[in-house]
Short mmCIF file of C-alpha atoms in Angstrom, two decimals:
data_model
loop_
_atom_site.label_atom_id
_atom_site.label_comp_id
_atom_site.label_asym_id
_atom_site.label_seq_id
_atom_site.Cartn_x
_atom_site.Cartn_y
_atom_site.Cartn_z
CA UNK A 1 -7.88 14.16 -2.28
CA UNK A 2 -10.34 14.85 -0.14
CA UNK A 3 -12.93 12.52 -0.23
CA UNK A 4 -13.51 8.98 0.15
CA UNK A 5 -15.95 6.39 -1.61
CA UNK A 6 -18.99 6.29 0.49
CA UNK A 7 -20.87 3.05 1.88
CA UNK A 8 -23.85 2.74 3.57
CA UNK A 9 -22.37 -0.22 6.17
CA UNK A 10 -19.12 1.72 7.09
CA UNK A 11 -17.67 4.08 8.52
CA UNK A 12 -16.58 5.98 5.56
CA UNK A 13 -16.01 9.06 7.66
CA UNK A 14 -13.77 7.99 10.28
CA UNK A 15 -10.89 6.26 7.66
CA UNK A 16 -11.24 10.15 6.31
CA UNK A 17 -9.86 11.54 9.93
CA UNK A 18 -7.40 8.76 10.27
CA UNK A 19 -4.80 10.95 9.26
CA UNK A 20 -5.84 14.31 12.01
CA UNK A 21 -3.26 15.72 13.95
CA UNK A 22 -0.40 13.31 12.93
CA UNK A 23 3.32 13.88 13.96
CA UNK A 24 5.63 11.23 12.78
CA UNK A 25 5.26 8.46 10.12
CA UNK A 26 3.61 5.57 11.63
CA UNK A 27 0.66 6.09 10.77
CA UNK A 28 0.88 6.43 6.62
CA UNK A 29 3.50 3.69 6.34
CA UNK A 30 1.13 1.66 8.67
CA UNK A 31 -1.80 2.37 7.04
CA UNK A 32 0.58 2.00 3.38
CA UNK A 33 1.30 -1.77 5.21
CA UNK A 34 -2.04 -2.89 5.64
CA UNK A 35 -3.10 -2.14 1.80
CA UNK A 36 0.15 -3.70 0.09
CA UNK A 37 -0.03 -7.02 2.39
CA UNK A 38 -3.95 -7.48 1.31
CA UNK A 39 -2.73 -6.72 -2.20
CA UNK A 40 -0.23 -9.19 -2.00
CA UNK A 41 -2.98 -11.77 -0.30
CA UNK A 42 -5.82 -10.83 -3.03
CA UNK A 43 -7.85 -9.67 -0.18
CA UNK A 44 -7.99 -12.73 2.00
CA UNK A 45 -8.09 -11.60 5.16
CA UNK A 46 -9.29 -15.48 6.85
CA UNK A 47 -5.36 -15.33 7.90
CA UNK A 48 -3.88 -12.54 10.36
CA UNK A 49 -1.86 -10.02 9.61
CA UNK A 50 0.96 -10.11 12.18
CA UNK A 51 3.10 -7.54 13.75
CA UNK A 52 6.31 -8.97 12.64
CA UNK A 53 5.13 -8.36 9.16
CA UNK A 54 3.36 -5.09 9.63
CA UNK A 55 6.78 -4.16 11.00
CA UNK A 56 9.18 -5.23 7.44
CA UNK A 57 6.57 -3.69 5.63
CA UNK A 58 7.26 -0.22 7.43
CA UNK A 59 10.41 -0.56 7.69
CA UNK A 60 10.39 -1.89 3.57
CA UNK A 61 8.87 1.89 1.88
CA UNK A 62 10.61 3.72 4.43
CA UNK A 63 14.09 2.51 3.45
CA UNK A 64 13.61 4.23 0.36
CA UNK A 65 12.53 7.65 0.69
CA UNK A 66 15.34 7.36 3.76
CA UNK A 67 18.27 5.47 2.69
CA UNK A 68 17.82 5.89 -0.59
CA UNK A 69 16.59 9.08 -1.49
CA UNK A 70 18.14 10.58 1.90
CA UNK A 71 14.55 12.22 2.68
CA UNK A 72 14.12 13.91 6.50
CA UNK A 73 11.42 12.21 8.36
CA UNK A 74 11.21 14.77 10.98
CA UNK A 75 13.76 15.68 13.99
CA UNK A 76 10.63 13.66 15.67
CA UNK A 77 10.43 11.04 14.36
CA UNK A 78 13.07 7.70 15.23
CA UNK A 79 12.16 4.90 12.54
CA UNK A 80 14.67 6.83 10.57
CA UNK A 81 16.99 6.15 13.54
CA UNK A 82 16.39 2.40 13.37
CA UNK A 83 17.13 2.74 9.24
CA UNK A 84 20.44 4.24 9.87
CA UNK A 85 21.30 1.65 12.40
CA UNK A 86 20.67 -1.64 9.29
CA UNK A 87 22.41 0.91 6.76
CA UNK A 88 25.49 -1.18 7.30
CA UNK A 89 23.86 -4.57 7.77
CA UNK A 90 21.85 -4.26 4.93
CA UNK A 91 23.53 -1.98 2.74
CA UNK A 92 22.24 1.27 1.06
CA UNK A 93 20.86 -0.08 -2.42
CA UNK A 94 20.07 -3.70 -0.89
CA UNK A 95 17.54 -3.96 -3.58
CA UNK A 96 17.16 -3.68 -7.42
CA UNK A 97 14.16 -1.62 -8.94
CA UNK A 98 12.42 -4.25 -9.55
CA UNK A 99 9.06 -6.65 -8.10
CA UNK A 100 11.68 -9.46 -7.02
CA UNK A 101 13.94 -6.12 -5.65
CA UNK A 102 11.12 -5.69 -3.73
CA UNK A 103 10.86 -8.59 -2.30
CA UNK A 104 15.01 -9.07 -1.66
CA UNK A 105 14.66 -5.92 0.18
CA UNK A 106 11.48 -7.53 2.55
CA UNK A 107 13.68 -11.08 3.36
CA UNK A 108 16.82 -8.77 4.28
CA UNK A 109 14.73 -7.19 6.86
CA UNK A 110 12.49 -9.40 7.83
CA UNK A 111 16.25 -11.40 8.90
CA UNK A 112 17.67 -8.62 10.78
CA UNK A 113 17.03 -7.97 14.52
CA UNK A 114 14.93 -4.57 13.36
CA UNK A 115 12.06 -7.18 11.77
CA UNK A 116 11.65 -8.55 14.71
CA UNK A 117 11.52 -5.02 16.69
CA UNK A 118 8.56 -4.75 19.08
CA UNK A 119 8.53 -0.68 19.07
CA UNK A 120 6.99 -0.01 16.03
CA UNK A 121 3.42 -1.60 16.97
CA UNK A 122 3.87 -0.08 20.29
CA UNK A 123 1.31 2.34 19.88
CA UNK A 124 0.02 2.78 16.17
CA UNK A 125 -2.01 0.06 15.26
CA UNK A 126 -4.31 1.42 18.65
CA UNK A 127 -4.25 5.27 18.43
CA UNK A 128 -5.06 3.89 14.26
CA UNK A 129 -8.99 2.69 15.13
CA UNK A 130 -9.88 6.27 17.16
CA UNK A 131 -11.58 7.92 14.94
CA UNK A 132 -13.78 4.39 14.69
CA UNK A 133 -14.52 4.45 18.65
CA UNK A 134 -14.00 7.87 19.08
CA UNK A 135 -18.00 7.30 21.91
CA UNK A 136 -16.27 4.07 23.07
CA UNK A 137 -13.65 5.93 24.21
CA UNK A 138 -14.71 9.03 25.60
CA UNK A 139 -13.71 7.93 29.14
CA UNK A 140 -10.44 7.33 28.71
CA UNK A 141 -7.46 9.34 28.67
CA UNK A 142 -5.29 9.68 25.18
CA UNK A 143 -3.16 11.43 26.04
CA UNK A 144 -0.99 9.56 29.90
CA UNK A 145 0.74 6.56 29.06
CA UNK A 146 -0.32 3.76 27.63
CA UNK A 147 -3.54 3.71 28.83
CA UNK A 148 -5.58 3.94 25.62
CA UNK A 149 -3.19 1.28 24.25
CA UNK A 150 -3.86 -0.79 27.58
CA UNK A 151 -7.67 -0.25 26.77
CA UNK A 152 -7.57 -0.43 23.08
CA UNK A 153 -7.33 -4.58 22.02
CA UNK A 154 -11.11 -4.76 24.39
CA UNK A 155 -12.61 -2.12 23.05
CA UNK A 156 -12.19 -3.02 19.60
CA UNK A 157 -12.54 -6.53 20.24
CA UNK A 158 -16.30 -6.06 21.79
CA UNK A 159 -17.45 -3.35 18.64
CA UNK A 160 -15.90 -5.60 16.13
CA UNK A 161 -18.71 -6.52 14.76
CA UNK A 162 -21.06 -3.27 15.76
CA UNK A 163 -19.18 -0.51 15.11
CA UNK A 164 -17.21 -2.29 12.24
CA UNK A 165 -13.67 -0.38 12.88
CA UNK A 166 -10.23 -1.98 10.03
CA UNK A 167 -9.36 -4.27 12.16
CA UNK A 168 -9.43 -6.25 15.50
CA UNK A 169 -6.75 -7.82 17.81
CA UNK A 170 -6.27 -11.35 18.68
CA UNK A 171 -6.14 -10.54 21.84
CA UNK A 172 -8.33 -8.36 24.73
CA UNK A 173 -5.12 -8.22 26.40
CA UNK A 174 -2.28 -5.19 24.83
CA UNK A 175 0.50 -7.33 25.89
CA UNK A 176 -0.14 -10.23 24.05
CA UNK A 177 -1.02 -8.60 20.74
CA UNK A 178 1.04 -10.03 18.14
CA UNK A 179 -1.16 -9.41 14.78
CA UNK A 180 -4.39 -7.67 13.24
CA UNK A 181 -7.33 -9.44 11.56
CA UNK A 182 -8.88 -7.08 8.87
CA UNK A 183 -12.68 -6.72 9.11
CA UNK A 184 -14.28 -8.09 6.18
CA UNK A 185 -16.28 -5.33 5.22
CA UNK A 186 -13.88 -3.21 5.38
CA UNK A 187 -11.31 -5.46 2.75
CA UNK A 188 -14.81 -5.54 0.24
CA UNK A 189 -14.40 -1.98 0.37
CA UNK A 190 -10.48 -1.51 -0.41
CA UNK A 191 -10.26 -4.01 -3.06
CA UNK A 192 -12.87 -1.96 -4.75
CA UNK A 193 -11.90 1.35 -4.19
CA UNK A 194 -8.03 0.41 -4.25
CA UNK A 195 -6.64 2.63 -6.48
CA UNK A 196 -8.73 5.92 -5.18
CA UNK A 197 -7.94 4.52 -1.36
CA UNK A 198 -4.11 3.97 -1.90
CA UNK A 199 -3.86 7.31 -3.81
CA UNK A 200 -5.46 9.14 -0.84
CA UNK A 201 -3.38 7.79 1.86
CA UNK A 202 -0.34 8.16 -0.35
CA UNK A 203 -1.61 12.12 -1.56
CA UNK A 204 -1.39 12.42 2.90
CA UNK A 205 1.73 10.66 2.53
CA UNK A 206 3.32 13.69 0.30
CA UNK A 207 2.17 16.06 1.94
CA UNK A 208 3.52 15.21 5.30
CA UNK A 209 7.22 14.56 3.52
CA UNK A 210 6.23 18.10 1.78
CA UNK A 211 6.60 20.01 4.85
CA UNK A 212 9.78 18.12 5.81
CA UNK A 213 11.46 18.61 2.97
CA UNK A 214 10.13 21.78 1.24
CA UNK A 215 13.35 22.20 -1.13
CA UNK A 216 13.60 18.54 -2.86
CA UNK A 217 13.00 18.14 -6.13
CA UNK A 218 10.54 15.54 -7.72
CA UNK A 219 9.16 14.39 -3.92
CA UNK A 220 6.45 12.65 -4.78
CA UNK A 221 9.16 10.11 -7.61
CA UNK A 222 11.06 9.72 -4.48
CA UNK A 223 8.32 7.98 -1.93
CA UNK A 224 8.24 4.64 -3.41
CA UNK A 225 10.48 1.82 -4.72
CA UNK A 226 10.30 2.81 -8.49
CA UNK A 227 9.88 -0.15 -10.30
CA UNK A 228 11.81 -0.52 -13.68
CA UNK A 229 13.44 3.24 -13.71
CA UNK A 230 12.13 5.50 -16.41
CA UNK A 231 14.03 4.77 -19.64
CA UNK A 232 17.03 7.36 -20.97
CA UNK A 233 17.17 5.64 -24.88
CA UNK A 234 16.57 9.08 -26.48
CA UNK A 235 19.05 10.57 -24.20
CA UNK A 236 21.70 8.04 -25.05
CA UNK A 237 21.05 8.00 -29.01
CA UNK A 238 21.49 12.19 -28.04
CA UNK A 239 25.01 11.55 -26.94
CA UNK A 240 25.36 8.36 -29.45
CA UNK A 241 24.70 10.62 -32.72
CA UNK A 242 26.54 14.07 -31.20
CA UNK A 243 29.91 10.83 -30.73
CA UNK A 244 29.83 9.84 -34.34
CA UNK A 245 29.82 13.60 -35.24
CA UNK A 246 33.20 14.12 -36.81
CA UNK A 247 33.89 17.32 -34.08
CA UNK A 248 32.15 14.38 -31.04
CA UNK A 249 34.45 12.19 -31.81
CA UNK A 250 37.18 14.47 -30.05
CA UNK A 251 35.43 14.88 -26.57
CA UNK A 252 36.35 12.66 -23.68
CA UNK A 253 34.58 11.23 -20.32
CA UNK A 254 35.37 14.98 -18.07
CA UNK A 255 36.42 12.09 -14.80
CA UNK A 256 38.59 10.15 -16.47
CA UNK A 257 39.66 12.21 -19.55
CA UNK A 258 39.32 8.84 -21.60
CA UNK A 259 38.30 9.12 -25.06
CA UNK A 260 34.33 7.99 -24.99
CA UNK A 261 33.63 5.87 -27.52
CA UNK A 262 30.05 5.31 -29.40
CA UNK A 263 29.71 1.78 -29.24
CA UNK A 264 30.70 1.34 -25.08
CA UNK A 265 29.44 4.22 -23.02
CA UNK A 266 27.12 5.10 -20.12
CA UNK A 267 25.18 8.60 -18.90
CA UNK A 268 26.16 9.54 -15.75
CA UNK A 269 24.11 12.14 -13.55
CA UNK A 270 25.71 14.28 -12.61
CA UNK A 271 23.65 15.18 -9.46
CA UNK A 272 23.06 12.04 -8.74
CA UNK A 273 20.11 10.86 -9.98
CA UNK A 274 18.79 9.54 -6.30
CA UNK A 275 18.79 12.51 -5.67
CA UNK A 276 17.28 14.31 -8.57
CA UNK A 277 15.21 11.41 -9.32
CA UNK A 278 15.03 12.37 -13.41
CA UNK A 279 16.95 11.95 -17.03
CA UNK A 280 16.64 15.35 -17.81
CA UNK A 281 19.52 16.49 -20.11
CA UNK A 282 21.35 19.47 -19.04
CA UNK A 283 22.73 16.53 -15.64
CA UNK A 284 23.12 13.52 -17.89
CA UNK A 285 26.86 13.34 -19.02
CA UNK A 286 28.79 10.30 -21.14
CA UNK A 287 31.67 8.30 -19.40
CA UNK A 288 32.97 5.21 -19.58
CA UNK A 289 30.46 2.01 -17.68
CA UNK A 290 33.62 2.01 -14.90
CA UNK A 291 33.48 5.15 -13.83
CA UNK A 292 30.01 5.65 -13.77
CA UNK A 293 29.80 2.84 -11.80
CA UNK A 294 32.90 4.12 -9.69
CA UNK A 295 30.91 7.21 -9.11
CA UNK A 296 27.43 5.78 -7.95
CA UNK A 297 25.47 8.28 -6.28
CA UNK A 298 28.14 10.39 -5.27
CA UNK A 299 28.07 14.61 -5.39
CA UNK A 300 31.65 15.11 -7.51
CA UNK A 301 34.62 16.93 -7.05
CA UNK A 302 33.69 20.52 -7.69
CA UNK A 303 37.36 20.23 -9.88
CA UNK A 304 35.13 18.72 -12.66
CA UNK A 305 32.56 21.47 -12.76
CA UNK A 306 33.73 23.37 -15.62
CA UNK A 307 34.40 20.52 -17.53
CA UNK A 308 30.89 19.32 -16.95
CA UNK A 309 29.52 22.32 -18.99
CA UNK A 310 32.42 22.63 -21.16
CA UNK A 311 30.97 19.18 -22.86
CA UNK A 312 27.70 19.72 -22.30
CA UNK A 313 28.02 23.24 -24.41
CA UNK A 314 30.36 21.68 -27.01
CA UNK A 315 27.38 18.70 -27.34
CA UNK A 316 25.19 21.61 -27.83
CA UNK A 317 26.55 22.93 -30.34
CA UNK A 318 27.66 19.67 -32.21
CA UNK A 319 23.12 18.41 -31.97
CA UNK A 320 22.50 21.90 -33.67
CA UNK A 321 24.45 20.76 -36.30
CA UNK A 322 23.25 17.32 -36.35
CA UNK A 323 19.50 16.90 -35.40
CA UNK A 324 16.26 18.68 -37.18
CA UNK A 325 15.64 22.04 -35.98
CA UNK A 326 12.08 20.20 -34.32
CA UNK A 327 14.58 17.62 -33.22
CA UNK A 328 16.69 20.07 -31.71
CA UNK A 329 14.44 21.91 -29.85
CA UNK A 330 12.86 19.51 -28.20
CA UNK A 331 15.65 17.92 -26.72
CA UNK A 332 17.52 21.11 -25.15
CA UNK A 333 14.15 22.93 -24.33
CA UNK A 334 14.71 20.77 -20.64
CA UNK A 335 18.38 22.82 -20.66
CA UNK A 336 16.03 25.97 -21.79
CA UNK A 337 13.62 25.80 -18.54
CA UNK A 338 15.28 23.81 -15.81
CA UNK A 339 18.53 26.28 -15.91
CA UNK A 340 16.04 28.97 -16.35
CA UNK A 341 17.57 31.07 -19.09
CA UNK A 342 15.94 33.91 -21.04
CA UNK A 343 16.67 33.36 -24.43
CA UNK A 344 17.22 30.34 -26.56
CA UNK A 345 20.26 31.42 -28.16
CA UNK A 346 21.39 31.86 -24.56
CA UNK A 347 22.94 27.77 -24.55
CA UNK A 348 25.60 28.69 -27.16
CA UNK A 349 27.17 30.89 -24.71
CA UNK A 350 29.72 28.99 -22.63
CA UNK A 351 29.67 31.81 -20.16
CA UNK A 352 25.45 32.40 -19.55
CA UNK A 353 25.81 28.40 -20.02
CA UNK A 354 28.11 28.20 -16.93
CA UNK A 355 26.38 30.73 -14.93
CA UNK A 356 23.50 29.55 -15.89
CA UNK A 357 24.56 26.15 -14.08
CA UNK A 358 25.81 27.24 -11.13
CA UNK A 359 22.61 29.43 -10.20
CA UNK A 360 21.31 25.82 -11.03
CA UNK A 361 23.78 22.89 -9.18
CA UNK A 362 24.94 24.76 -6.43
CA UNK A 363 21.86 24.81 -4.18
CA UNK A 364 21.13 21.78 -5.27
CA UNK A 365 24.56 20.21 -4.51
CA UNK A 366 24.47 22.03 -1.03
CA UNK A 367 20.82 20.76 -0.20
CA UNK A 368 22.05 16.80 -1.60
CA UNK A 369 25.05 17.05 0.95
CA UNK A 370 22.50 18.65 3.70
CA UNK A 371 20.73 15.89 3.39
CA UNK A 372 23.66 13.45 3.21
CA UNK A 373 24.66 12.58 0.39
CA UNK A 374 28.70 11.62 0.04
CA UNK A 375 30.23 14.16 -1.99
CA UNK A 376 34.10 15.45 -3.13
CA UNK A 377 34.30 11.70 -5.50
CA UNK A 378 37.29 12.28 -7.63
CA UNK A 379 38.19 9.41 -10.20
CA UNK A 380 40.98 6.88 -8.59
CA UNK A 381 43.23 5.20 -11.24
CA UNK A 382 44.11 2.39 -8.21
CA UNK A 383 40.96 0.58 -7.80
#
């Protein structure tokens, strides 16, 4: 991911250096925002991109990994503090897993006080252009106060046609800057190579976040709003057939102890989906729809652990009887690999299975709690 498509007329090497010495999330979010906005505009650059639109887009991209998936952006990053201030106003899930949901999130952010916050635009729009104008900035102090920011608009605007930075500003005066004008040739380059460039920016964003969340599972799936979450039709069919079996009809919801019926049950992620970001069978348990809705993305109280493992164990034994050998092996593969079981036969031993679950779930449970997921959920009969 180090090399970018070349251009005869543009300094693509400058673009490749854009994330050098990056200490916070702003540059990644800013460039991703530019690309998302350009794509929605069909790469039409006649209309400037306002700082307000860029702020809203940056916040909408950051909202998912921080607010929904509880990822850390690092202690020096202030954008997460801004997002935290909006949680009570917008709620943690102010979007659906659809394109309309993304637009709803943008609208909610735009109407909030933070959507008009100018602080995010104080530095990044000006510092992002440094690699494109290094010679012109040789005599400008880049580390003291806002000297660079004050100098950049005029330098970028004066050299827009000659040096072709990614964009210029609507004013030569730093304090009057309210929008950027994307270079037409850069817009054409980004459009022609959109998939490659977007993947490159995303890869750098992932590397940045990986260093700040080294133990987080499935990190790559947590950096962007998932459009249409992965279906768990296969997993639902697995439990439906188990519940249809004579022995399966005695299984109950581990939280409410309510009898489970095949025509009306939900699959609960024991460890929340917003933490694990997968639909592996070993973490899915049948519950009543109302219980599943009530539990949401909260970590369950440890008192349910034994019932969870026992229900999984019972399900495995029934699955062995009702599925063909090939299908059964396919379904239990995730149990063997993800729970680090040594032998396939270990899955049938309740004590071994319980120990494997403890070794897997306990550290993940602690990590999720440390990241900010609510803990200790218990089923309550009263509303």
